[in-house]
Amino acid sequence: MGHKHIYDFSAGINRNWKVRLEKAKELLAGTDMRINAIAELVGYQPTYFNRIFKKLEGITPGAYRESAGTPENSWEESSQGGHPL
């Protein structure tokens, strides 16, 4: 029984992340909001958001935005020293 409880908890977290990621993708593609602001809006610290977004999507949030055709504010793409990717 204990295993099922842990599994259900984990599944809930995964669904929650998926909803947040979809909202972030919508904002990246449809707005020119700063990436750090989008990260915070969907409930994540910018450095964590950038790392997890890349892990799950295979590209950075800035690259996703570029591929969607929305102008990028490259100076704030990365929280790692503020350097554009």
Tab-separated table of N, CA and C in Angstrom:
chain	number	residue	atom	x	y	z
A	1	MET	N	0.808	-1.187	0.000
A	1	MET	CA	0.000	0.000	0.000
A	1	MET	C	0.861	1.266	0.000
A	2	GLY	N	1.920	1.271	0.781
A	2	GLY	CA	2.790	2.435	0.854
A	2	GLY	C	3.377	2.805	-0.496
A	3	HIS	N	3.698	1.808	-1.296
A	3	HIS	CA	4.239	2.049	-2.627
A	3	HIS	C	3.243	2.794	-3.508
A	4	LYS	N	1.998	2.386	-3.472
A	4	LYS	CA	0.970	3.034	-4.281
A	4	LYS	C	0.839	4.511	-3.904
A	5	HIS	N	0.878	4.793	-2.621
A	5	HIS	CA	0.775	6.189	-2.176
A	5	HIS	C	1.915	7.031	-2.746
A	6	ILE	N	3.120	6.510	-2.706
A	6	ILE	CA	4.275	7.226	-3.257
A	6	ILE	C	4.105	7.401	-4.762
A	7	TYR	N	3.673	6.369	-5.449
A	7	TYR	CA	3.476	6.443	-6.896
A	7	TYR	C	2.431	7.503	-7.240
A	8	ASP	N	1.307	7.513	-6.547
A	8	ASP	CA	0.260	8.502	-6.814
A	8	ASP	C	0.774	9.919	-6.595
A	9	PHE	N	1.563	10.104	-5.549
A	9	PHE	CA	2.135	11.415	-5.258
A	9	PHE	C	3.036	11.848	-6.409
A	10	SER	N	3.881	10.948	-6.864
A	10	SER	CA	4.792	11.240	-7.957
A	10	SER	C	4.032	11.547	-9.240
A	11	ALA	N	2.994	10.789	-9.531
A	11	ALA	CA	2.197	11.020	-10.734
A	11	ALA	C	1.546	12.402	-10.683
A	12	GLY	N	1.108	12.808	-9.508
A	12	GLY	CA	0.514	14.136	-9.353
A	12	GLY	C	1.515	15.230	-9.636
A	13	ILE	N	2.738	15.040	-9.189
A	13	ILE	CA	3.797	16.019	-9.455
A	13	ILE	C	4.071	16.090	-10.953
A	14	ASN	N	4.140	14.932	-11.611
A	14	ASN	CA	4.400	14.916	-13.049
A	14	ASN	C	3.290	15.610	-13.833
A	15	ARG	N	2.035	15.388	-13.459
A	15	ARG	CA	0.923	16.068	-14.126
A	15	ARG	C	1.015	17.571	-13.898
A	16	ASN	N	1.354	17.955	-12.680
A	16	ASN	CA	1.488	19.372	-12.351
A	16	ASN	C	2.581	20.015	-13.195
A	17	TRP	N	3.730	19.348	-13.325
A	17	TRP	CA	4.812	19.896	-14.133
A	17	TRP	C	4.365	20.030	-15.583
A	18	LYS	N	3.640	19.035	-16.102
A	18	LYS	CA	3.199	19.072	-17.492
A	18	LYS	C	2.288	20.280	-17.743
A	19	VAL	N	1.375	20.551	-16.826
A	19	VAL	CA	0.482	21.705	-16.952
A	19	VAL	C	1.297	23.000	-16.939
A	20	ARG	N	2.245	23.100	-16.029
A	20	ARG	CA	3.088	24.303	-15.941
A	20	ARG	C	3.930	24.479	-17.192
A	21	LEU	N	4.480	23.368	-17.700
A	21	LEU	CA	5.312	23.429	-18.898
A	21	LEU	C	4.485	23.881	-20.102
A	22	GLU	N	3.284	23.374	-20.246
A	22	GLU	CA	2.422	23.779	-21.361
A	22	GLU	C	2.093	25.273	-21.278
A	23	LYS	N	1.828	25.765	-20.091
A	23	LYS	CA	1.556	27.195	-19.915
A	23	LYS	C	2.791	28.018	-20.264
A	24	ALA	N	3.954	27.559	-19.826
A	24	ALA	CA	5.200	28.256	-20.139
A	24	ALA	C	5.429	28.297	-21.644
A	25	LYS	N	5.189	27.191	-22.330
A	25	LYS	CA	5.365	27.139	-23.781
A	25	LYS	C	4.412	28.107	-24.478
A	26	GLU	N	3.189	28.179	-23.983
A	26	GLU	CA	2.208	29.110	-24.526
A	26	GLU	C	2.699	30.557	-24.367
A	27	LEU	N	3.223	30.865	-23.194
A	27	LEU	CA	3.726	32.224	-22.941
A	27	LEU	C	4.984	32.519	-23.744
A	28	LEU	N	5.863	31.544	-23.887
A	28	LEU	CA	7.078	31.735	-24.674
A	28	LEU	C	6.741	32.013	-26.135
A	29	ALA	N	5.778	31.291	-26.662
A	29	ALA	CA	5.423	31.424	-28.072
A	29	ALA	C	4.550	32.654	-28.342
A	30	GLY	N	3.753	33.051	-27.368
A	30	GLY	CA	2.769	34.080	-27.631
A	30	GLY	C	3.012	35.436	-27.012
A	31	THR	N	4.078	35.577	-26.239
A	31	THR	CA	4.368	36.866	-25.610
A	31	THR	C	5.846	37.174	-25.722
A	32	ASP	N	6.196	38.399	-25.352
A	32	ASP	CA	7.616	38.745	-25.275
A	32	ASP	C	8.040	38.924	-23.809
A	33	MET	N	7.288	38.273	-22.914
A	33	MET	CA	7.651	38.320	-21.491
A	33	MET	C	9.056	37.762	-21.293
A	34	ARG	N	9.751	38.308	-20.328
A	34	ARG	CA	11.080	37.786	-19.977
A	34	ARG	C	10.948	36.323	-19.554
A	35	ILE	N	11.913	35.519	-19.923
A	35	ILE	CA	11.890	34.093	-19.592
A	35	ILE	C	11.897	33.890	-18.082
A	36	ASN	N	12.670	34.695	-17.372
A	36	ASN	CA	12.684	34.577	-15.909
A	36	ASN	C	11.305	34.871	-15.318
A	37	ALA	N	10.597	35.842	-15.896
A	37	ALA	CA	9.256	36.173	-15.425
A	37	ALA	C	8.285	35.023	-15.698
A	38	ILE	N	8.427	34.394	-16.854
A	38	ILE	CA	7.582	33.236	-17.178
A	38	ILE	C	7.857	32.105	-16.198
A	39	ALA	N	9.123	31.860	-15.915
A	39	ALA	CA	9.488	30.803	-14.960
A	39	ALA	C	8.801	31.045	-13.623
A	40	GLU	N	8.893	32.253	-13.129
A	40	GLU	CA	8.282	32.572	-11.836
A	40	GLU	C	6.763	32.518	-11.901
A	41	LEU	N	6.196	32.938	-13.033
A	41	LEU	CA	4.743	32.917	-13.196
A	41	LEU	C	4.190	31.490	-13.133
A	42	VAL	N	4.931	30.540	-13.695
A	42	VAL	CA	4.470	29.149	-13.659
A	42	VAL	C	4.946	28.415	-12.406
A	43	GLY	N	5.640	29.144	-11.529
A	43	GLY	CA	5.947	28.596	-10.211
A	43	GLY	C	7.311	27.983	-10.009
A	44	TYR	N	8.287	28.367	-10.821
A	44	TYR	CA	9.623	27.802	-10.672
A	44	TYR	C	10.688	28.881	-10.595
A	45	GLN	N	11.780	28.572	-9.921
A	45	GLN	CA	12.946	29.438	-9.920
A	45	GLN	C	13.547	29.394	-11.322
A	46	PRO	N	14.008	30.521	-11.862
A	46	PRO	CA	14.511	30.554	-13.237
A	46	PRO	C	15.598	29.526	-13.560
A	47	THR	N	16.571	29.331	-12.697
A	47	THR	CA	17.636	28.365	-13.018
A	47	THR	C	17.082	26.952	-13.111
A	48	TYR	N	16.192	26.590	-12.207
A	48	TYR	CA	15.578	25.260	-12.232
A	48	TYR	C	14.705	25.121	-13.476
A	49	PHE	N	13.928	26.136	-13.784
A	49	PHE	CA	13.052	26.118	-14.948
A	49	PHE	C	13.858	25.903	-16.228
A	50	ASN	N	14.928	26.664	-16.405
A	50	ASN	CA	15.756	26.527	-17.611
A	50	ASN	C	16.311	25.119	-17.744
A	51	ARG	N	16.810	24.569	-16.653
A	51	ARG	CA	17.413	23.234	-16.671
A	51	ARG	C	16.369	22.160	-16.976
A	52	ILE	N	15.229	22.212	-16.312
A	52	ILE	CA	14.192	21.203	-16.504
A	52	ILE	C	13.532	21.344	-17.877
A	53	PHE	N	13.306	22.570	-18.321
A	53	PHE	CA	12.723	22.787	-19.648
A	53	PHE	C	13.601	22.126	-20.704
A	54	LYS	N	14.898	22.359	-20.616
A	54	LYS	CA	15.817	21.778	-21.599
A	54	LYS	C	15.826	20.256	-21.502
A	55	LYS	N	15.808	19.737	-20.297
A	55	LYS	CA	15.819	18.283	-20.127
A	55	LYS	C	14.573	17.647	-20.744
A	56	LEU	N	13.409	18.257	-20.528
A	56	LEU	CA	12.155	17.670	-20.997
A	56	LEU	C	11.839	17.982	-22.457
A	57	GLU	N	12.223	19.160	-22.924
A	57	GLU	CA	11.895	19.567	-24.294
A	57	GLU	C	13.056	19.374	-25.270
A	58	GLY	N	14.269	19.222	-24.746
A	58	GLY	CA	15.429	19.034	-25.611
A	58	GLY	C	16.041	20.327	-26.116
A	59	ILE	N	15.430	21.465	-25.788
A	59	ILE	CA	15.959	22.776	-26.158
A	59	ILE	C	15.710	23.740	-25.008
A	60	THR	N	16.445	24.838	-25.010
A	60	THR	CA	16.264	25.846	-23.959
A	60	THR	C	14.972	26.622	-24.192
A	61	PRO	N	14.476	27.293	-23.172
A	61	PRO	CA	13.296	28.141	-23.375
A	61	PRO	C	13.505	29.194	-24.470
A	62	GLY	N	14.693	29.761	-24.550
A	62	GLY	CA	14.989	30.760	-25.583
A	62	GLY	C	14.960	30.163	-26.980
A	63	ALA	N	15.507	28.960	-27.129
A	63	ALA	CA	15.478	28.285	-28.428
A	63	ALA	C	14.048	27.917	-28.809
A	64	TYR	N	13.270	27.528	-27.816
A	64	TYR	CA	11.858	27.231	-28.072
A	64	TYR	C	11.155	28.493	-28.575
A	65	ARG	N	11.411	29.598	-27.921
A	65	ARG	CA	10.807	30.874	-28.320
A	65	ARG	C	11.222	31.231	-29.742
A	66	GLU	N	12.499	31.093	-30.059
A	66	GLU	CA	12.977	31.393	-31.415
A	66	GLU	C	12.285	30.524	-32.445
A	67	SER	N	12.140	29.238	-32.153
A	67	SER	CA	11.509	28.323	-33.101
A	67	SER	C	10.026	28.641	-33.262
A	68	ALA	N	9.431	29.280	-32.269
A	68	ALA	CA	8.019	29.670	-32.340
A	68	ALA	C	7.854	31.012	-33.035
A	69	GLY	N	8.976	31.708	-33.306
A	69	GLY	CA	8.922	32.968	-34.032
A	69	GLY	C	8.686	34.200	-33.186
A	70	THR	N	8.832	34.096	-31.860
A	70	THR	CA	8.646	35.252	-30.980
A	70	THR	C	10.009	35.856	-30.684
A	71	PRO	N	10.145	37.166	-30.737
A	71	PRO	CA	11.446	37.797	-30.432
A	71	PRO	C	11.948	37.395	-29.057
A	72	GLU	N	13.233	37.204	-28.976
A	72	GLU	CA	13.849	36.764	-27.721
A	72	GLU	C	14.618	37.897	-27.075
A	73	ASN	N	14.488	37.993	-25.760
A	73	ASN	CA	15.325	38.902	-24.980
A	73	ASN	C	16.529	38.098	-24.518
A	74	SER	N	17.530	37.966	-25.372
A	74	SER	CA	18.622	37.040	-25.107
A	74	SER	C	19.433	37.390	-23.866
A	75	TRP	N	19.460	38.641	-23.465
A	75	TRP	CA	20.243	39.030	-22.291
A	75	TRP	C	19.724	38.390	-21.026
A	76	GLU	N	18.488	37.905	-21.019
A	76	GLU	CA	17.979	37.299	-19.801
A	76	GLU	C	17.615	35.838	-19.997
A	77	GLU	N	18.065	35.247	-21.104
A	77	GLU	CA	17.776	33.846	-21.382
A	77	GLU	C	18.304	32.920	-20.307
A	78	SER	N	19.531	33.129	-19.941
A	78	SER	CA	20.162	32.215	-19.002
A	78	SER	C	20.374	32.888	-17.663
A	79	SER	N	20.097	32.166	-16.622
A	79	SER	CA	20.353	32.692	-15.293
A	79	SER	C	21.794	32.446	-14.890
A	80	GLN	N	22.552	31.758	-15.734
A	80	GLN	CA	23.934	31.435	-15.429
A	80	GLN	C	24.833	32.543	-15.933
A	81	GLY	N	24.870	33.641	-15.216
A	81	GLY	CA	25.749	34.744	-15.555
A	81	GLY	C	25.115	35.736	-16.517
A	82	GLY	N	23.864	35.499	-16.916
A	82	GLY	CA	23.187	36.435	-17.790
A	82	GLY	C	23.680	36.405	-19.228
A	83	HIS	N	24.391	35.340	-19.643
A	83	HIS	CA	24.911	35.251	-20.991
A	83	HIS	C	23.881	34.622	-21.902
A	84	PRO	N	23.713	35.139	-23.118
A	84	PRO	CA	22.797	34.509	-24.061
A	84	PRO	C	23.344	33.152	-24.486
A	85	LEU	N	22.464	32.268	-24.875
A	85	LEU	CA	22.907	30.931	-25.311
A	85	LEU	C	23.270	30.942	-26.758
